[in-house]
Short mmCIF file of C-alpha atoms in Angstrom, two decimals:
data_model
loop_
_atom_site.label_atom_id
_atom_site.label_comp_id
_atom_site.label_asym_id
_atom_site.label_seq_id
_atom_site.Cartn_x
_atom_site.Cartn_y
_atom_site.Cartn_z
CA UNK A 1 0.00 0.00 0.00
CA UNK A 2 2.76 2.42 1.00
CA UNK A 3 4.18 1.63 -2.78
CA UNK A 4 0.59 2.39 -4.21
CA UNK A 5 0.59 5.65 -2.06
CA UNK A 6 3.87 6.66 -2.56
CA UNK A 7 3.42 6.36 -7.09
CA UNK A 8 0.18 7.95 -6.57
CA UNK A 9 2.30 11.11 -5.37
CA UNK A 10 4.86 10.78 -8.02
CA UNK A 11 2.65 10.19 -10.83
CA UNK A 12 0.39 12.62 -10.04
CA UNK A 13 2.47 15.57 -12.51
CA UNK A 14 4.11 15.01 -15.35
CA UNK A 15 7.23 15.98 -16.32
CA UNK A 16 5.25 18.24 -19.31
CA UNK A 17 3.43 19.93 -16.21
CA UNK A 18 -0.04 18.40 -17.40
CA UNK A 19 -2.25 16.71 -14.29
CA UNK A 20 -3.53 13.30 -14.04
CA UNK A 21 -6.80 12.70 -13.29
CA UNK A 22 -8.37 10.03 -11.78
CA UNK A 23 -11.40 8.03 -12.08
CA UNK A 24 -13.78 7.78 -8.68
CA UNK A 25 -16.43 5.77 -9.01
CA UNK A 26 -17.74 2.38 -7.33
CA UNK A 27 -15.67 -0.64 -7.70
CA UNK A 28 -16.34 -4.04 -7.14
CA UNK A 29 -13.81 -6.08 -5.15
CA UNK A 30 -12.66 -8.33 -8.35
CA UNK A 31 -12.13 -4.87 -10.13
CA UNK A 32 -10.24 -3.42 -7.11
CA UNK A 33 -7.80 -6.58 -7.44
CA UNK A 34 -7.51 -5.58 -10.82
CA UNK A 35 -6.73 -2.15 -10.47
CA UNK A 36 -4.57 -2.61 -7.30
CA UNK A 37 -2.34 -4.91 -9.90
CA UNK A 38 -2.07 -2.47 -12.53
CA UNK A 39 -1.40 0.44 -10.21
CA UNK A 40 1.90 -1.42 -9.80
CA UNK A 41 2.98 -0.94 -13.40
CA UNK A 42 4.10 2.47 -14.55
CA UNK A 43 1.52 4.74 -15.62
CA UNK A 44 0.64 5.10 -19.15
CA UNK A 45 -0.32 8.33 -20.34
CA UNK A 46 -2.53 10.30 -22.88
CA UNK A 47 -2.56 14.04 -23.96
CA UNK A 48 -5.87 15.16 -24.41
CA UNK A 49 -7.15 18.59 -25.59
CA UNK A 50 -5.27 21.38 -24.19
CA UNK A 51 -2.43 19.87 -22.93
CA UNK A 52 -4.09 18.19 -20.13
CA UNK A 53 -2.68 14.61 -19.38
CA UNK A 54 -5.05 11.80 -17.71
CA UNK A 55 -3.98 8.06 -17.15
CA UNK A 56 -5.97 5.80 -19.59
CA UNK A 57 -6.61 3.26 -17.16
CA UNK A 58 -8.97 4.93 -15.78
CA UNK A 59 -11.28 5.52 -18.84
CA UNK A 60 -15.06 4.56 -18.20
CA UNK A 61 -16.10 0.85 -18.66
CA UNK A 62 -19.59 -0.63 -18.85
CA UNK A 63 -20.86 -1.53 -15.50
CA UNK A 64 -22.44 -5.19 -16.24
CA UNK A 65 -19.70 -7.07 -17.53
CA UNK A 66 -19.60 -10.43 -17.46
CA UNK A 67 -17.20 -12.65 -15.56
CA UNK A 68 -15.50 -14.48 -19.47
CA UNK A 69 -14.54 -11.17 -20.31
CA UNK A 70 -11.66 -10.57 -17.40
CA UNK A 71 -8.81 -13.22 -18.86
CA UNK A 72 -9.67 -11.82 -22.26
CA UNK A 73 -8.73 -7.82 -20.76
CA UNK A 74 -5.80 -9.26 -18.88
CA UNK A 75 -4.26 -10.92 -21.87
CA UNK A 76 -4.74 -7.99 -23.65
CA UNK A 77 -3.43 -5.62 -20.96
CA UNK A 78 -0.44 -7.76 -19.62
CA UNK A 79 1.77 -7.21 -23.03
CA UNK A 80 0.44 -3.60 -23.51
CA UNK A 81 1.79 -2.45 -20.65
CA UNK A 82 5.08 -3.97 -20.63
CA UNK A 83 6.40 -1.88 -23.58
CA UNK A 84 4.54 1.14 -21.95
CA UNK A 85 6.61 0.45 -18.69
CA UNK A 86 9.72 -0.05 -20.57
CA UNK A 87 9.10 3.37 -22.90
CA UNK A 88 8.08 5.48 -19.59
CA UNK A 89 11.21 4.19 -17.76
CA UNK A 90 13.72 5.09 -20.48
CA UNK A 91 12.10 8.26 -20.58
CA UNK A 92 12.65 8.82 -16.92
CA UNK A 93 16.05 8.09 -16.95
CA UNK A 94 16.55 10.16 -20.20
CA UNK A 95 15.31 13.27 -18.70
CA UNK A 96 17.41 12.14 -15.31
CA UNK A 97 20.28 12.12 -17.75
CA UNK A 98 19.92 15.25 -18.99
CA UNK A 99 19.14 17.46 -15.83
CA UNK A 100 22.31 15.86 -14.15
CA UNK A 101 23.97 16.16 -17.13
CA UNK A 102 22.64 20.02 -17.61
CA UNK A 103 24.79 21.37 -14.75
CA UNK A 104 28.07 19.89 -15.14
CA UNK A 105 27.47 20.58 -19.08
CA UNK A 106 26.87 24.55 -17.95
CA UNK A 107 29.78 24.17 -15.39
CA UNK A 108 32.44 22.76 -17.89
CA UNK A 109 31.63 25.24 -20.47
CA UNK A 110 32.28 28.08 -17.65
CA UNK A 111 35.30 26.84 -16.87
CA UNK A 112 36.40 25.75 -20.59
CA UNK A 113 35.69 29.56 -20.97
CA UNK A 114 37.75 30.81 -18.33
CA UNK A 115 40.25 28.65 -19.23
CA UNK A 116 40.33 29.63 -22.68
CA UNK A 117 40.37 33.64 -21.92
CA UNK A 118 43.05 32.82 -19.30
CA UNK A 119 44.72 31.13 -21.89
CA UNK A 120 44.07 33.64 -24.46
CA UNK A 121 44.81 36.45 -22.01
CA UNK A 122 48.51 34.44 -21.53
CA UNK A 123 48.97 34.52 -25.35
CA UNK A 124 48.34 37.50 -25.38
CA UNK A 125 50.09 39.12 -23.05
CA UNK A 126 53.06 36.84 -24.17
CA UNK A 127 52.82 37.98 -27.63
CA UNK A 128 52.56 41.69 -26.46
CA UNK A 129 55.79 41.28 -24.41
CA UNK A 130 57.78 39.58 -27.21
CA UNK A 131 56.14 42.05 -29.16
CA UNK A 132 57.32 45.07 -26.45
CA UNK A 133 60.79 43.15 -26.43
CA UNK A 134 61.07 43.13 -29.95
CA UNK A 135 60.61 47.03 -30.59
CA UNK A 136 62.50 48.23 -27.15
CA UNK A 137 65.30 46.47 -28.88
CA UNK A 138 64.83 47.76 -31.77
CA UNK A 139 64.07 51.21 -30.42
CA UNK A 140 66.76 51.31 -28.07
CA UNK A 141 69.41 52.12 -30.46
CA UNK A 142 68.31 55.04 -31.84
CA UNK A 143 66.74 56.39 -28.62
CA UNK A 144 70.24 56.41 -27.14
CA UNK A 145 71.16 59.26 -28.74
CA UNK A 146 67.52 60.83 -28.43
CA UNK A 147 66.00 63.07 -25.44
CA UNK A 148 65.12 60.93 -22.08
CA UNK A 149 61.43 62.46 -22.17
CA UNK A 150 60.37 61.93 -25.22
CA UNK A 151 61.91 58.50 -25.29
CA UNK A 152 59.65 57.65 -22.01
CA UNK A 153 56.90 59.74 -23.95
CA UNK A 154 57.17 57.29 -27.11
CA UNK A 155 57.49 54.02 -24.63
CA UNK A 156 54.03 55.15 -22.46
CA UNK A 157 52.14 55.85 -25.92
CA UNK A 158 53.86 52.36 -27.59
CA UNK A 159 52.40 50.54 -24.18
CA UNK A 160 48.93 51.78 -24.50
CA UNK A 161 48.59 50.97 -28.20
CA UNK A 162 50.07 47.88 -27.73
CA UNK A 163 47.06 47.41 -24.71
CA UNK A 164 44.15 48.70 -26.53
CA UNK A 165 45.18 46.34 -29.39
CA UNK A 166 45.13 43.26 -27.03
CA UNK A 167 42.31 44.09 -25.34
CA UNK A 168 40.58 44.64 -28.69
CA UNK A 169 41.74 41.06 -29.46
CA UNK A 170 40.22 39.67 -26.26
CA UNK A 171 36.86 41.46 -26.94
CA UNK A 172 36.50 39.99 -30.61
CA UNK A 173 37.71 36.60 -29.20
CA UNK A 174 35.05 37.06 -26.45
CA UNK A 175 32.43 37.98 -28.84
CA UNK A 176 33.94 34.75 -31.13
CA UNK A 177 33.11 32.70 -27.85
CA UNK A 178 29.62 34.09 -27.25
CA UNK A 179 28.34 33.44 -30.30
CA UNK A 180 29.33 30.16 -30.69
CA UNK A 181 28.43 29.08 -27.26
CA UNK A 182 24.98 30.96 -28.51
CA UNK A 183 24.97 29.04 -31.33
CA UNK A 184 25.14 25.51 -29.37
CA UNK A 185 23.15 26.89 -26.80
CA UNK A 186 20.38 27.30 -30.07
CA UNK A 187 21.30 23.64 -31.14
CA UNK A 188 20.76 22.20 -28.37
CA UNK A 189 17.41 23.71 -27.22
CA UNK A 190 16.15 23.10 -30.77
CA UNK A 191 17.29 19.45 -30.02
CA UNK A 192 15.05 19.10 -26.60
CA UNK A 193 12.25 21.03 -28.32
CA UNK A 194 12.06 18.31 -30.91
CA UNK A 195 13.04 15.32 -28.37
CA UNK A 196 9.79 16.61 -26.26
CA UNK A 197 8.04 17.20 -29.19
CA UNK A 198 8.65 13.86 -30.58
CA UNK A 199 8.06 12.70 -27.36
CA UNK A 200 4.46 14.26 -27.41
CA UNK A 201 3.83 12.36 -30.55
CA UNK A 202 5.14 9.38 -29.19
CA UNK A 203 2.40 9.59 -26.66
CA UNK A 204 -0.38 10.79 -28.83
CA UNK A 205 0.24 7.71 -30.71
CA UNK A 206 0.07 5.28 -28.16
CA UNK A 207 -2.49 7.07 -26.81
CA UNK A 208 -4.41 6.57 -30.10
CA UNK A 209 -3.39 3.09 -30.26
CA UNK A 210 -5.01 2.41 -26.62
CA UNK A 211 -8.32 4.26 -27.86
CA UNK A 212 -8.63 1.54 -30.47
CA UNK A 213 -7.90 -1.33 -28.55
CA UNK A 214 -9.96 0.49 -26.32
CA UNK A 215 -12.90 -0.16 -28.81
CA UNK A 216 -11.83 -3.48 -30.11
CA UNK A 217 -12.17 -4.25 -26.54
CA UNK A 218 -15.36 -2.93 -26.58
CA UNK A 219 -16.66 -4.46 -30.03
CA UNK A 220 -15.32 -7.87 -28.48
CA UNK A 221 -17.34 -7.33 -25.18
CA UNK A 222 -20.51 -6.87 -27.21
CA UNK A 223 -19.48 -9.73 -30.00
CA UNK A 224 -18.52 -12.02 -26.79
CA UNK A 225 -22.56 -10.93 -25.08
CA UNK A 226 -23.73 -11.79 -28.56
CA UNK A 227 -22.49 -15.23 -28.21
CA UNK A 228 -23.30 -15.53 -24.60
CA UNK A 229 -26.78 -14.60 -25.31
CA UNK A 230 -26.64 -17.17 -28.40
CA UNK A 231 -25.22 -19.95 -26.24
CA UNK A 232 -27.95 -19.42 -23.87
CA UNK A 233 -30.38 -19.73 -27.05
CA UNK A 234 -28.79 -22.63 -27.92
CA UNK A 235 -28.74 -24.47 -24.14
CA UNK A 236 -32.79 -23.40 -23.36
CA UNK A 237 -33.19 -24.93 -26.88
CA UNK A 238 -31.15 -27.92 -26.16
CA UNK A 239 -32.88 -28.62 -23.23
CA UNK A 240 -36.36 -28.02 -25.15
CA UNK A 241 -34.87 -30.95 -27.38
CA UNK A 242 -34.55 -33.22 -24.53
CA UNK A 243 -37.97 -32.80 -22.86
CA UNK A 244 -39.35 -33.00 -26.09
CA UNK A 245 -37.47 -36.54 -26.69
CA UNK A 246 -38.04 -37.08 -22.89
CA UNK A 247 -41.70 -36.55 -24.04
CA UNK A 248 -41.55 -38.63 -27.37
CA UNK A 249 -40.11 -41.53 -25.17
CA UNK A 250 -43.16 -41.48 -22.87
CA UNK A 251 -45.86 -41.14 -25.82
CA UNK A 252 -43.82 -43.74 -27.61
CA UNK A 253 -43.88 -45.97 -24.79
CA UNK A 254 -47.70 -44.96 -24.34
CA UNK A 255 -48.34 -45.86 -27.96
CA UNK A 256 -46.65 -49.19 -27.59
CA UNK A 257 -48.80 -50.21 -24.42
CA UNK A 258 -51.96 -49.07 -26.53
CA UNK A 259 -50.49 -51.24 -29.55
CA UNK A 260 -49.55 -54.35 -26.83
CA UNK A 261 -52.86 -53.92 -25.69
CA UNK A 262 -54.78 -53.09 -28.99
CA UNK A 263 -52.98 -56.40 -29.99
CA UNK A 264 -54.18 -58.64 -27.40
CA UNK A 265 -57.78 -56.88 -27.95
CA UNK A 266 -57.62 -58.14 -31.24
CA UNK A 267 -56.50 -61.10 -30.38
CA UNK A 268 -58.89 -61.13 -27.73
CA UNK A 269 -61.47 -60.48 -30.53
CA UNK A 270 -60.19 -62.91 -32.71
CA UNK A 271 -60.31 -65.70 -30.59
CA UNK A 272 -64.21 -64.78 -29.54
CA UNK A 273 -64.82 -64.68 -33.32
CA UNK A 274 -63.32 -68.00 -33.86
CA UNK A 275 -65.58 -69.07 -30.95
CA UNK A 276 -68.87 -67.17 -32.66
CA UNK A 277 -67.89 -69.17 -35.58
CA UNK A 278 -67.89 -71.95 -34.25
CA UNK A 279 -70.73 -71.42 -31.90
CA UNK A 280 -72.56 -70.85 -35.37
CA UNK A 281 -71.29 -73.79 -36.58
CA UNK A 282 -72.75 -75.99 -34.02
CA UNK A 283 -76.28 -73.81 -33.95
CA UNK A 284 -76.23 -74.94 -37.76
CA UNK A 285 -76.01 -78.00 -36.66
CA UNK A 286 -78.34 -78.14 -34.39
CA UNK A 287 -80.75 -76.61 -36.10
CA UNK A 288 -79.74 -79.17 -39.11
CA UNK A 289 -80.47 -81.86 -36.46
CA UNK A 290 -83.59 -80.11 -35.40
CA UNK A 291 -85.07 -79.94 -38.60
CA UNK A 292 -84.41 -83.35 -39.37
CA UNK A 293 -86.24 -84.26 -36.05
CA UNK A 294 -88.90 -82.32 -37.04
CA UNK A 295 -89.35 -84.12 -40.40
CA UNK A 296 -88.66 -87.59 -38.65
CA UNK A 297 -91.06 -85.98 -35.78
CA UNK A 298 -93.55 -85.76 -38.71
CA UNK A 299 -93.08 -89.00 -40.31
CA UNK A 300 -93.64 -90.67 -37.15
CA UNK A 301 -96.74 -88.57 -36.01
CA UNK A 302 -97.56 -90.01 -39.59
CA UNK A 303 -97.08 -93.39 -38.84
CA UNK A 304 -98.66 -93.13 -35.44
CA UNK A 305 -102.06 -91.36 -37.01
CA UNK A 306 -101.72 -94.41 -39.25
CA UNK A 307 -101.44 -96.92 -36.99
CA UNK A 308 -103.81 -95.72 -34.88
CA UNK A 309 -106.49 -95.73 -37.42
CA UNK A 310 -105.51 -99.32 -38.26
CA UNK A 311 -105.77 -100.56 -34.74
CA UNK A 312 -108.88 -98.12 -34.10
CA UNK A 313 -110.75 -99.77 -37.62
CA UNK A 314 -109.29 -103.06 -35.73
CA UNK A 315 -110.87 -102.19 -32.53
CA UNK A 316 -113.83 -101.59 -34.74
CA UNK A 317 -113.71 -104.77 -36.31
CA UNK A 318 -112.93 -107.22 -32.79
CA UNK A 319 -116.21 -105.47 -31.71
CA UNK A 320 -118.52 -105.90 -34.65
CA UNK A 321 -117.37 -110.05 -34.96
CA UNK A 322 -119.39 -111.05 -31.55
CA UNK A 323 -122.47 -109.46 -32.95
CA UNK A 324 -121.69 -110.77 -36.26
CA UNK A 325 -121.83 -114.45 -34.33
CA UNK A 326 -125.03 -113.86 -32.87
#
């Protein structure tokens, strides 16, 4: 935590004076987790509008997302932000190089200038006393024989020109100097101003290139509900398709104890028919039988009606004889 607190103070300026800004909102604890790890990377960040700087982790994401999303961000995040880390870093220790470097740069060119006037100064002066040397010598012979004051008169005048000539040497070597130390002093802020501004780019850029993953991310997200929502389709109908086959089993098992039993009705029925049939059969029969009886019924009634007229006119005729014999 003290680490968290203690990059929280450092990042919060950059070294182009913008201001980070933060995001405060709601988190959920799986979110926290996931912030709390990326909080320990370097911060990545964006220039926005008028140079105003904010850290792109912290742009606004959709509250419901689902749970197969997170190893999808975190695969997509991990080998982002290494490069970023390694880019910010070697920025850092650029612009650490430079400000320790600015100093002693400023210091050795103060004392390569001293050193050079005092040098030059040296020359100069030695050149002016071989100079001096040169035309005392040459002076003194004819001065021998010349006035003591004006010879001292000549000398004083000889010294001053000889002065103001080396100290008009100094001032154009000075001036020689200033402009060229000008002149690098030009070069080399027209070097940072591109460095930074190259820099700037460098950050627009990536800063461009997070906005789009930033909506590839997105477009995923809703591609990836899409398919959620599909697979749930697809699992409701799935189990549709079961309960119907669950269902077809049952009416098929249904059907085939109606068709067991429809079968043994019929063969139920058959068997009764056969019976009927036969039944009929045997009433044919009987009535065959019957009929016959009836007809053998009717010859013997015949016979009888027959024979009992016979024995009647015999009755007849046993009573008539005894009268007969009287």
């Amino acid at each position: 935590m003290a680490d968290l607190k203690s990059k929280s103070k450092l990042d919060s300026k950059t070294p182009f004076g913008g201001k980070l800004r933060r995001c405060t909102r709601s988190r959920s604890p799986l979110r926290q987790d996931k912030d709390a790890e990326r909080a320990r990377l370097p911060w990545v960040i964006q220039l926005h509008g008028e140079g105003i700087l904010r850290p792109s982790l912290c742009m606004e994401r959709g509250k419901n997302r689902r749970e197969g999303i997170k190893p999808l961000v975190l695969k997509l995040a991990i080998p982002l932000a290494l490069p970023l880390a390694g880019f910010v870093f070697s920025t850092i220790t650029r612009k650490c190089r430079t400000r320790n470097r600015a100093p002693s740069s400023a210091s050795s060119r103060e004392g390569s200038l001293s050193m050079d006037f005092s040098e030059s100064v040296s020359l100069y002066e030695s050149e002016d006393e071989e100079s001096s040397r040169g035309q005392e010598e040459a002076q003194r012979e004819p001065m021998e024989h010349c006035d003591p004051s004006e010879v001292v008169r000549v000398q004083c005048s000889e010294k001053l020109e000889g002065e103001i000539s080396s100290l008009k040497c100094l001032v154009s070597a000075m001036d020689d100097r200033a402009s060229e130390s000008e002149s690098q002093f030009q070069d080399y802020r027209d070097t940072k101003e591109k460095e930074s501004l190259f820099q700037k780019l460098q950050i627009m850029c990536l800063g461009f290139q997070l906005e789009c993953l930033e909506a590839r991310n997105q477009r995923l997200e809703a591609t990836i509900a899409d398919q959620q929502t599909a697979l749930e389709k697809l699992e409701e109908m799935r189990a549709e398709l079961k309960w119907l086959r669950r269902e077809g089993k049952k009416l098929a098992k249904v059907d085939g104890l109606h068709l067991h039993e429809a079968r043994r009705q019929a063969r139920i029925l058959g068997a009764r028919e056969a019976e009927l049939l036969q039944m009929k059969e045997e009433l044919r029969y009987v009535k065959d039988l019957a009929d016959q009886l009836q007809e053998e019924k009717k010859v013997l009634d015949r016979q009888m009606d027959s024979l009992a007229a016979k024995y009647q006119s015999a009755s007849e005729v046993t009573k008539l004889q005894p009268f007969c014999s009287y």
